[in-house]
XYZ file of C-alpha atoms in Angstrom:
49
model
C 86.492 86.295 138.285
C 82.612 86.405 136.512
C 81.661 90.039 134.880
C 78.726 90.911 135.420
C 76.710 93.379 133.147
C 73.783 95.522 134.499
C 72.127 96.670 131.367
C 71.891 94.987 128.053
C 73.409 98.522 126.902
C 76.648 97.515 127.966
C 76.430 94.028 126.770
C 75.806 95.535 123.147
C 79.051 98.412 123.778
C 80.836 95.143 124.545
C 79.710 93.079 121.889
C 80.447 95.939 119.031
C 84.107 96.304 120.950
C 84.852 92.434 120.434
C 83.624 92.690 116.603
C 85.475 96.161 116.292
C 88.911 94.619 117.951
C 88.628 90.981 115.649
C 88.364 92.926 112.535
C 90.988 94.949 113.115
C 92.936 91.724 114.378
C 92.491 90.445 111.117
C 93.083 92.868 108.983
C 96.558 93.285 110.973
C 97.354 90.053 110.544
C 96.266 90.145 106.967
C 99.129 93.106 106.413
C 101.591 91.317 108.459
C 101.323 87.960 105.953
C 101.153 90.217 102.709
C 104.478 91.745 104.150
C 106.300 88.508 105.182
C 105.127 87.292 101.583
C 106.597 90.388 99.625
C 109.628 89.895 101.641
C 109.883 85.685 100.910
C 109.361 87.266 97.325
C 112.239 89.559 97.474
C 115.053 86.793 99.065
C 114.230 84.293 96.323
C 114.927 87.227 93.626
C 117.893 88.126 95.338
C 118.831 84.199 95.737
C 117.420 83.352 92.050
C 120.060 86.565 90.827
């Protein structure tokens, strides 16, 4: 399957999509570590108690 793009206009909507969608990707996956962290955190308290 090959894309094919007609004007460089939709080359550039692409291109800010991709760097739209990875920065959100990492910011997500930033959250989701903090979280998984915070709760590692909380079930050595509990454990440590």
């Amino acid at each position: 399957m090959r894309l094919t793009y007609p004007s460089p206009v939709y080359r550039g909507i692409f291109a800010t999509f991709l760097a739209g969608s990875r920065q959100v990707s990492v910011k997500v996956l930033k959250q989701h570590q903090e979280r998984r962290l915070q709760q590692f955190l909380l079930k050595r308290q509990i454990l440590m108690v």
